[in-house]
Short mmCIF file of N, CA and C in Angstrom, two decimals:
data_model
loop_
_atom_site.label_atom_id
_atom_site.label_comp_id
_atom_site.label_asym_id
_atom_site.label_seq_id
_atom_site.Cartn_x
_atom_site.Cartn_y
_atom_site.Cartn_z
N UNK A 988 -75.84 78.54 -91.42
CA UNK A 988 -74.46 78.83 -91.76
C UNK A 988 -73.58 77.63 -91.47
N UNK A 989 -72.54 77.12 -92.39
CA UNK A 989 -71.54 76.78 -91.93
C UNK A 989 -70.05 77.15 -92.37
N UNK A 990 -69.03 76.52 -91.04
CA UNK A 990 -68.37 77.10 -90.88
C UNK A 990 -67.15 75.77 -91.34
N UNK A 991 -65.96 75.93 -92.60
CA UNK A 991 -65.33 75.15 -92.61
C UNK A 991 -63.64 75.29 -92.66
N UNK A 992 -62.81 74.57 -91.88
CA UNK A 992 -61.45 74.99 -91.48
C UNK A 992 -60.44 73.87 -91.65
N UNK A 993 -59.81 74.39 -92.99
CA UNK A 993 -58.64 73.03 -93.37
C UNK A 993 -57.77 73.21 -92.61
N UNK A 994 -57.09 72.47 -93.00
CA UNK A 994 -55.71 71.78 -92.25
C UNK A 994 -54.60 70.92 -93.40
N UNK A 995 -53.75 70.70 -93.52
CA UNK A 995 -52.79 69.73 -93.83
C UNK A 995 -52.23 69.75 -94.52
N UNK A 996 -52.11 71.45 -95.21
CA UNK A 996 -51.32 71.35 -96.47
C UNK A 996 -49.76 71.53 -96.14
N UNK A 997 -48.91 71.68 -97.10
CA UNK A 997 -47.77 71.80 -96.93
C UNK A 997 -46.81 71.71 -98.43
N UNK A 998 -45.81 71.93 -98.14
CA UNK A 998 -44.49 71.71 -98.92
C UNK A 998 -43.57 70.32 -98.92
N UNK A 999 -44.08 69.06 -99.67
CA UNK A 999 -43.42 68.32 -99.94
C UNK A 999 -42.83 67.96 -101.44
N UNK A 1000 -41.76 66.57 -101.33
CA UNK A 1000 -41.35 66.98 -102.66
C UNK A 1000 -42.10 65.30 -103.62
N UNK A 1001 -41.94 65.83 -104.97
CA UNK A 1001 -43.14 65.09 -105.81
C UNK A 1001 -42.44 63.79 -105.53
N UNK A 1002 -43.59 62.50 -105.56
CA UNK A 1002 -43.59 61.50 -105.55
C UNK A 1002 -44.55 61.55 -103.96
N UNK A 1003 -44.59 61.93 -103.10
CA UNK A 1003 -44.79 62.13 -101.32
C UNK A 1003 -46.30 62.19 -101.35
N UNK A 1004 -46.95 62.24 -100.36
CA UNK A 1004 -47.84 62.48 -99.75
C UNK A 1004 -48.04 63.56 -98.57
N UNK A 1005 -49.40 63.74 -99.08
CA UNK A 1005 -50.15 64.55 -97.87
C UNK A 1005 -51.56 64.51 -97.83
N UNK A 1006 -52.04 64.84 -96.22
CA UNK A 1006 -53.66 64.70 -96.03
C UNK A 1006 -53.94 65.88 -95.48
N UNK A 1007 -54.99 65.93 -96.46
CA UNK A 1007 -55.90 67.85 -96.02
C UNK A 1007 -57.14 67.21 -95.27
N UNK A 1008 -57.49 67.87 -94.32
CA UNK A 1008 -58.71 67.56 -93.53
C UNK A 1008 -59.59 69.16 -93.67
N UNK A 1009 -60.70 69.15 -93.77
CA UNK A 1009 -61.59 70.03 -93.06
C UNK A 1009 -63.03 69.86 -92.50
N UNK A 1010 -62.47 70.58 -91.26
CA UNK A 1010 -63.78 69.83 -90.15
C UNK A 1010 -64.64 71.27 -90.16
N UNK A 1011 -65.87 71.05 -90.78
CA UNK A 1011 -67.41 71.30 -90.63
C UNK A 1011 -68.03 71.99 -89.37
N UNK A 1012 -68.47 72.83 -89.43
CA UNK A 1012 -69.11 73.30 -88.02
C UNK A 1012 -70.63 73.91 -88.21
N UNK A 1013 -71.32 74.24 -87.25
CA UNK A 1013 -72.06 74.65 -87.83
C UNK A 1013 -73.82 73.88 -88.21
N UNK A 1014 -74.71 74.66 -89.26
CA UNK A 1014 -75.59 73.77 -89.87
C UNK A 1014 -75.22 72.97 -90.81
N UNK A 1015 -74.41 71.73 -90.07
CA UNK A 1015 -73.73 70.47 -90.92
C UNK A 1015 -74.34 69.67 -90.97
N UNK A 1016 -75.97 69.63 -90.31
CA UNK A 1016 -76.71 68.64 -90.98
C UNK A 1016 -77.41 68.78 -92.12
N UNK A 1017 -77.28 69.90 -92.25
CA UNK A 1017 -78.06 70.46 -93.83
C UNK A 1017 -76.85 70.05 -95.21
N UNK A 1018 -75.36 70.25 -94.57
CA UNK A 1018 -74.28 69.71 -95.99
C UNK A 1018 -75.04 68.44 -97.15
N UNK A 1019 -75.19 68.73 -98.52
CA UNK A 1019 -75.27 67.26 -98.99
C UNK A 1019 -73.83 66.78 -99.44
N UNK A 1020 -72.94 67.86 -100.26
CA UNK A 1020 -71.75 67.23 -100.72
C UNK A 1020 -70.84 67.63 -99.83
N UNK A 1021 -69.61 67.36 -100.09
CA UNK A 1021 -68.48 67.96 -99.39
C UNK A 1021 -67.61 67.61 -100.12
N UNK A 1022 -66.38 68.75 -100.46
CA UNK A 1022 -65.85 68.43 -101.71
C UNK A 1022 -64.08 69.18 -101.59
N UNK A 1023 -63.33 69.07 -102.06
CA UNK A 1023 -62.13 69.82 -102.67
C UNK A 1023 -61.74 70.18 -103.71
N UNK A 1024 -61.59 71.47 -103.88
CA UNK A 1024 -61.34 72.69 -105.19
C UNK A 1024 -60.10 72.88 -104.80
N UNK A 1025 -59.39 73.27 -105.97
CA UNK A 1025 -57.94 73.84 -106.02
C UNK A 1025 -57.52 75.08 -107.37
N UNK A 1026 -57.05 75.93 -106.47
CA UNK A 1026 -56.79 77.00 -108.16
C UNK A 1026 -54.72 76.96 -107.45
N UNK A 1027 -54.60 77.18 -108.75
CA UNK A 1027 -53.06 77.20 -109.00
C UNK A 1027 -52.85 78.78 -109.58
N UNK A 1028 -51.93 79.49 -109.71
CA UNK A 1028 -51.51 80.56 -110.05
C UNK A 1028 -52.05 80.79 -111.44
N UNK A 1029 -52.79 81.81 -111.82
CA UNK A 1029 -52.94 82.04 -113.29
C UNK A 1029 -54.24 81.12 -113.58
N UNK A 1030 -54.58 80.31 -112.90
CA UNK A 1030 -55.67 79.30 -113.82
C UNK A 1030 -56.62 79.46 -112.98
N UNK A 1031 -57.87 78.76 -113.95
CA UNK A 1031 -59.15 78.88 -112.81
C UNK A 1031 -59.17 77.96 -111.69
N UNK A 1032 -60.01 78.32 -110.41
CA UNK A 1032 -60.51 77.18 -109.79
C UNK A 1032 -60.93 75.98 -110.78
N UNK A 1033 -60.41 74.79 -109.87
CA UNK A 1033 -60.98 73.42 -110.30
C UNK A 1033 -61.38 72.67 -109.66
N UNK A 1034 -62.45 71.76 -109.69
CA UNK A 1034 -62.79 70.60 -109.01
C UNK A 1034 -61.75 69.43 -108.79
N UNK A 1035 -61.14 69.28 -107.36
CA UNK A 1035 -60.47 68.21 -107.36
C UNK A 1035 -61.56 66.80 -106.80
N UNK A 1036 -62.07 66.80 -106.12
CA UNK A 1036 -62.92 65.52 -105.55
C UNK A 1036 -63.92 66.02 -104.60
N UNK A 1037 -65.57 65.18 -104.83
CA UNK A 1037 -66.76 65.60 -103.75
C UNK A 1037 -66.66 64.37 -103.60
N UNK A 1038 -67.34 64.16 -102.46
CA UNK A 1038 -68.37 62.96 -101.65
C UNK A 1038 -69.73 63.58 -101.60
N UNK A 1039 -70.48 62.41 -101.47
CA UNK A 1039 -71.56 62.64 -101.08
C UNK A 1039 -72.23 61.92 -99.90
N UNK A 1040 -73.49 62.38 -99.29
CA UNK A 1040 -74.00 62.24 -98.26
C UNK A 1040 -73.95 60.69 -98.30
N UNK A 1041 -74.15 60.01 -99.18
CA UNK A 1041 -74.34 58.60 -99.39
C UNK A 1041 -72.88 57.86 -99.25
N UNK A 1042 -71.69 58.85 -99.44
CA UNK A 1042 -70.67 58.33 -99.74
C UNK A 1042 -70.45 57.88 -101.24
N UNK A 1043 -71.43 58.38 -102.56
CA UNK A 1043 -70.20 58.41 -103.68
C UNK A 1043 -69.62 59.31 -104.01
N UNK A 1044 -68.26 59.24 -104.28
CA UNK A 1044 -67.09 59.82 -104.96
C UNK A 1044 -66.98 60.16 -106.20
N UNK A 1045 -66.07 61.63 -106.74
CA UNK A 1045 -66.28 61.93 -107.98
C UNK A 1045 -64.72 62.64 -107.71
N UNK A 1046 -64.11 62.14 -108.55
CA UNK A 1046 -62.81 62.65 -109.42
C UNK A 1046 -62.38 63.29 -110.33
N UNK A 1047 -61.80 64.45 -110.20
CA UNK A 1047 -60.99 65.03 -111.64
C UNK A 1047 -60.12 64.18 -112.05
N UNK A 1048 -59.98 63.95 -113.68
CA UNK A 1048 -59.16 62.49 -114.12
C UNK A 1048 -58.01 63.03 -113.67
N UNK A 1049 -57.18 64.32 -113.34
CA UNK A 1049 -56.01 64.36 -112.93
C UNK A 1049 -55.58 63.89 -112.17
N UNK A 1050 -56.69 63.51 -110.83
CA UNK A 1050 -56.39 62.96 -109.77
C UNK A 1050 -56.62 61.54 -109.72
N UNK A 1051 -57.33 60.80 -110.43
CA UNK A 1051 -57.73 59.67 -110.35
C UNK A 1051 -56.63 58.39 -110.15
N UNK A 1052 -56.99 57.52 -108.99
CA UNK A 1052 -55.97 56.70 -108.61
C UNK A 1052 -55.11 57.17 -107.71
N UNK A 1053 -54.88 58.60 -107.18
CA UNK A 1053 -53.39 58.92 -106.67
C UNK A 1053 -54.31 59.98 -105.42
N UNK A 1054 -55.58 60.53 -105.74
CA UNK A 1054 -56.18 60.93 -104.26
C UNK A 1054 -57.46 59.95 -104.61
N UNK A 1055 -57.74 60.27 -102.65
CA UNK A 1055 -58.55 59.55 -102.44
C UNK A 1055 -59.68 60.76 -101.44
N UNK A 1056 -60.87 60.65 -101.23
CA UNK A 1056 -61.85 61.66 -100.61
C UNK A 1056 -62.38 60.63 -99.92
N UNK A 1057 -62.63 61.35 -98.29
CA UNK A 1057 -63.27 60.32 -97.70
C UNK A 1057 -63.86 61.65 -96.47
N UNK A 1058 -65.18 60.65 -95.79
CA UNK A 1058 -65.59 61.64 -94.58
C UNK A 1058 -65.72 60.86 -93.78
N UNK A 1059 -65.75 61.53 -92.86
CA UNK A 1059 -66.20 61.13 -91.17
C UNK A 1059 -67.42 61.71 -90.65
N UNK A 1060 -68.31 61.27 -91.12
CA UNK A 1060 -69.52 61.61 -90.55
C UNK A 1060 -69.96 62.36 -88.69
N UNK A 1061 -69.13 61.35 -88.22
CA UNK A 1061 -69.23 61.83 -86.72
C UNK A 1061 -68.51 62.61 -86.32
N UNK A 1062 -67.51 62.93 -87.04
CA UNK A 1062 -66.26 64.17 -86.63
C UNK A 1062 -66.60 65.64 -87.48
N UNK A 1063 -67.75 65.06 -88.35
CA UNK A 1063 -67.94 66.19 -89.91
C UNK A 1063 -66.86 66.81 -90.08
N UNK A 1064 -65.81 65.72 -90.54
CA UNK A 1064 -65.03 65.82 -91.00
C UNK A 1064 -64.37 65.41 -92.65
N UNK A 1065 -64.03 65.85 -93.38
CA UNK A 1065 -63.91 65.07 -95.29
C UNK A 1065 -62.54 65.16 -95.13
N UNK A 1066 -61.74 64.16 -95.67
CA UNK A 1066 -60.10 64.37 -95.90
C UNK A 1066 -59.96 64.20 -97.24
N UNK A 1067 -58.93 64.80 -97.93
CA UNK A 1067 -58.19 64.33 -98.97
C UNK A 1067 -56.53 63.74 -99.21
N UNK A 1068 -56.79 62.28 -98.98
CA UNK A 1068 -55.69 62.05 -99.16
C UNK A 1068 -54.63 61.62 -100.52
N UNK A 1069 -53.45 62.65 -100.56
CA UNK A 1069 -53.03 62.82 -101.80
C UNK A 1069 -51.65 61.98 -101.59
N UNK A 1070 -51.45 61.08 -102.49
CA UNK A 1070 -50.66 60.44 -103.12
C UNK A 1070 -49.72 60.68 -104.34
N UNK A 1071 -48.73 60.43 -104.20
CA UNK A 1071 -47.50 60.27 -105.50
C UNK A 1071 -47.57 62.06 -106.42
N UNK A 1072 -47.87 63.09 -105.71
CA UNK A 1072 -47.78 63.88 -105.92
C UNK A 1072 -46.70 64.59 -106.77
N UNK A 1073 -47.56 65.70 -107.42
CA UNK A 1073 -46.79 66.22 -108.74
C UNK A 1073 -46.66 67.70 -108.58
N UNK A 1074 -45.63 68.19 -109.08
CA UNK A 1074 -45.14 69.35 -109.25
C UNK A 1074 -46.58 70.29 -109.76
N UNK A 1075 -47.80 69.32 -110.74
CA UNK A 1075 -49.01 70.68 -111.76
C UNK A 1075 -49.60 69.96 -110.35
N UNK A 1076 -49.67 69.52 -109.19
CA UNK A 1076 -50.74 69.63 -108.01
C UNK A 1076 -50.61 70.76 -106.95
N UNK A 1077 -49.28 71.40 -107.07
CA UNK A 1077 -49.30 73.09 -106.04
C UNK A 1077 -50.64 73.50 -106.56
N UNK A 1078 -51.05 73.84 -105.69
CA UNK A 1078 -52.08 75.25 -105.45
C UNK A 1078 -52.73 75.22 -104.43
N UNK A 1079 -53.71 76.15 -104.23
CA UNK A 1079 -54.34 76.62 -103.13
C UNK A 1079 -55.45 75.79 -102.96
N UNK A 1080 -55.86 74.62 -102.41
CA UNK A 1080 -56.44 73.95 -102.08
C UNK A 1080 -57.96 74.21 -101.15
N UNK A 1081 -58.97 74.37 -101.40
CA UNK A 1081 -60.22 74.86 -100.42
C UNK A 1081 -61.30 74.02 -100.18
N UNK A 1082 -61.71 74.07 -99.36
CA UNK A 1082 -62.64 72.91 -98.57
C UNK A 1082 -63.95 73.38 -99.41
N UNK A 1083 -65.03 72.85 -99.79
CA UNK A 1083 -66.53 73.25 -100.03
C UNK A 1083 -67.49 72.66 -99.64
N UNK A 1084 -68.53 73.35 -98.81
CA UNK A 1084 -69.44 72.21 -98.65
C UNK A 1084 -70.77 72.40 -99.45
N UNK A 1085 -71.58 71.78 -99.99
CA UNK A 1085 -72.68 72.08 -100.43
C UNK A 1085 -73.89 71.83 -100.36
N UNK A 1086 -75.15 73.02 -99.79
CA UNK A 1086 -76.09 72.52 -99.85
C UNK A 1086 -77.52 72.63 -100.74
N UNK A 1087 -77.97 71.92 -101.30
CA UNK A 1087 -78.89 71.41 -102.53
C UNK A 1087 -80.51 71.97 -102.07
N UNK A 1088 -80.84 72.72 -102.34
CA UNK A 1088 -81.89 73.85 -101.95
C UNK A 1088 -82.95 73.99 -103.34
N UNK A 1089 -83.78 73.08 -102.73
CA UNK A 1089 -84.70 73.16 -104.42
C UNK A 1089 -83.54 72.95 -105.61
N UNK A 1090 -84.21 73.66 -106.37
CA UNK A 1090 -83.40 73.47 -108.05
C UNK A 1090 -82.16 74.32 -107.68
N UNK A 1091 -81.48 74.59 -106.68
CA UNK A 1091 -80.70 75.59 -106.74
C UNK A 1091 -79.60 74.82 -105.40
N UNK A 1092 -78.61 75.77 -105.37
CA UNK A 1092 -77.31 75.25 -104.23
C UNK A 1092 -76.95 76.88 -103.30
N UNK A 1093 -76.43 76.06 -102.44
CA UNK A 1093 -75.36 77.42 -101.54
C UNK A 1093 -74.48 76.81 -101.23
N UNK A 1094 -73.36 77.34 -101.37
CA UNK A 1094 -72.02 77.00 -101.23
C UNK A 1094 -71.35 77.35 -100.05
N UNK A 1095 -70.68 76.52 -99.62
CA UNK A 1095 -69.95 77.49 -98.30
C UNK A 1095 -68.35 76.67 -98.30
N UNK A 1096 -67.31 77.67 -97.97
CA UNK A 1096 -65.65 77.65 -98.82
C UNK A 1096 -64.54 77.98 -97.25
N UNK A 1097 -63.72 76.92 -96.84
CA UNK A 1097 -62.90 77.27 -96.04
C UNK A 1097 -62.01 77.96 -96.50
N UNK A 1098 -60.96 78.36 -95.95
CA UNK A 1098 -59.97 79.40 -96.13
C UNK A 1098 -58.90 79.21 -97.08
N UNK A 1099 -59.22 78.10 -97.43
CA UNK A 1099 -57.77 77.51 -97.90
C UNK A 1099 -56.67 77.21 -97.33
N UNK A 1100 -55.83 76.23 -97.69
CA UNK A 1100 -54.76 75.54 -98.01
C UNK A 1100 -53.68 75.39 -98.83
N UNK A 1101 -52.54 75.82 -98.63
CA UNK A 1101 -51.36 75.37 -99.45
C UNK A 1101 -50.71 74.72 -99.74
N UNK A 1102 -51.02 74.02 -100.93
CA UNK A 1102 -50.03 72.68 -101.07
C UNK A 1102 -48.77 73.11 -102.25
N UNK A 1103 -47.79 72.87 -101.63
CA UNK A 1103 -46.98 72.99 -102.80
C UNK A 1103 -45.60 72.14 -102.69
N UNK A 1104 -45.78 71.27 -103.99
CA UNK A 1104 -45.18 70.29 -104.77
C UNK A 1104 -43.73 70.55 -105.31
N UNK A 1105 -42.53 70.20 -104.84
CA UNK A 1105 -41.51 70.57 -105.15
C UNK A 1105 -40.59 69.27 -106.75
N UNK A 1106 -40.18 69.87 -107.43
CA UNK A 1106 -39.54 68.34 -108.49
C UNK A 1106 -38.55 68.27 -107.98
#
């Protein structure tokens, strides 16, 4: 099992920044990705950014250039730090970690986070 618990969202206004952290607990040596999803009101969940065990990065083009995904291996910790933020980036923000099990995955989802983007 693991166990994962964000942090850092908030209410700022667009153009600003903010950093979401979620620290890992748990069977965190088994994680391969670690990643951030976001659903907004009405729409589906989306992939905002994974890392991987190796450290490469993968971006939704929405975000590209303006967040950045990074981990801390020794803290098992992943942040997302968001930049120049926009009014379509509110939503509910959730930690994922994933682990790669034969041809197949298990997912495991912190509680979420609220970010919301004021114009």
């Amino acid at each position: 099992q693991v166990q994962l618990v964000e942090s850092g969202g908030g209410l700022v206004q667009a153009g600003g920044s903010l950093r979401l952290s979620c620290a890992a607990s748990g069977a965190v040596f088994s994680i391969n990705h670690m990643g951030w999803y976001r659903q907004a009101p009405g729409k589906q969940r989306e992939l905002v950014a994974f890392i991987t065990n190796d450290g490469s990065t993968n971006y939704a083009d929405s975000v590209k250039g303006r967040f950045t995904i990074s981990r801390d291996n020794f803290k098992n910790t992943v942040y997302l730090q968001m930049n120049s933020l926009k009014p379509e980036d509110t939503a509910l923000y959730s930690c994922n970690a994933r682990i790669l099990i034969g041809m197949g995955t298990r997912d495991y989802w912190g509680q979420g986070t609220q970010v919301t983007v004021s114009s």
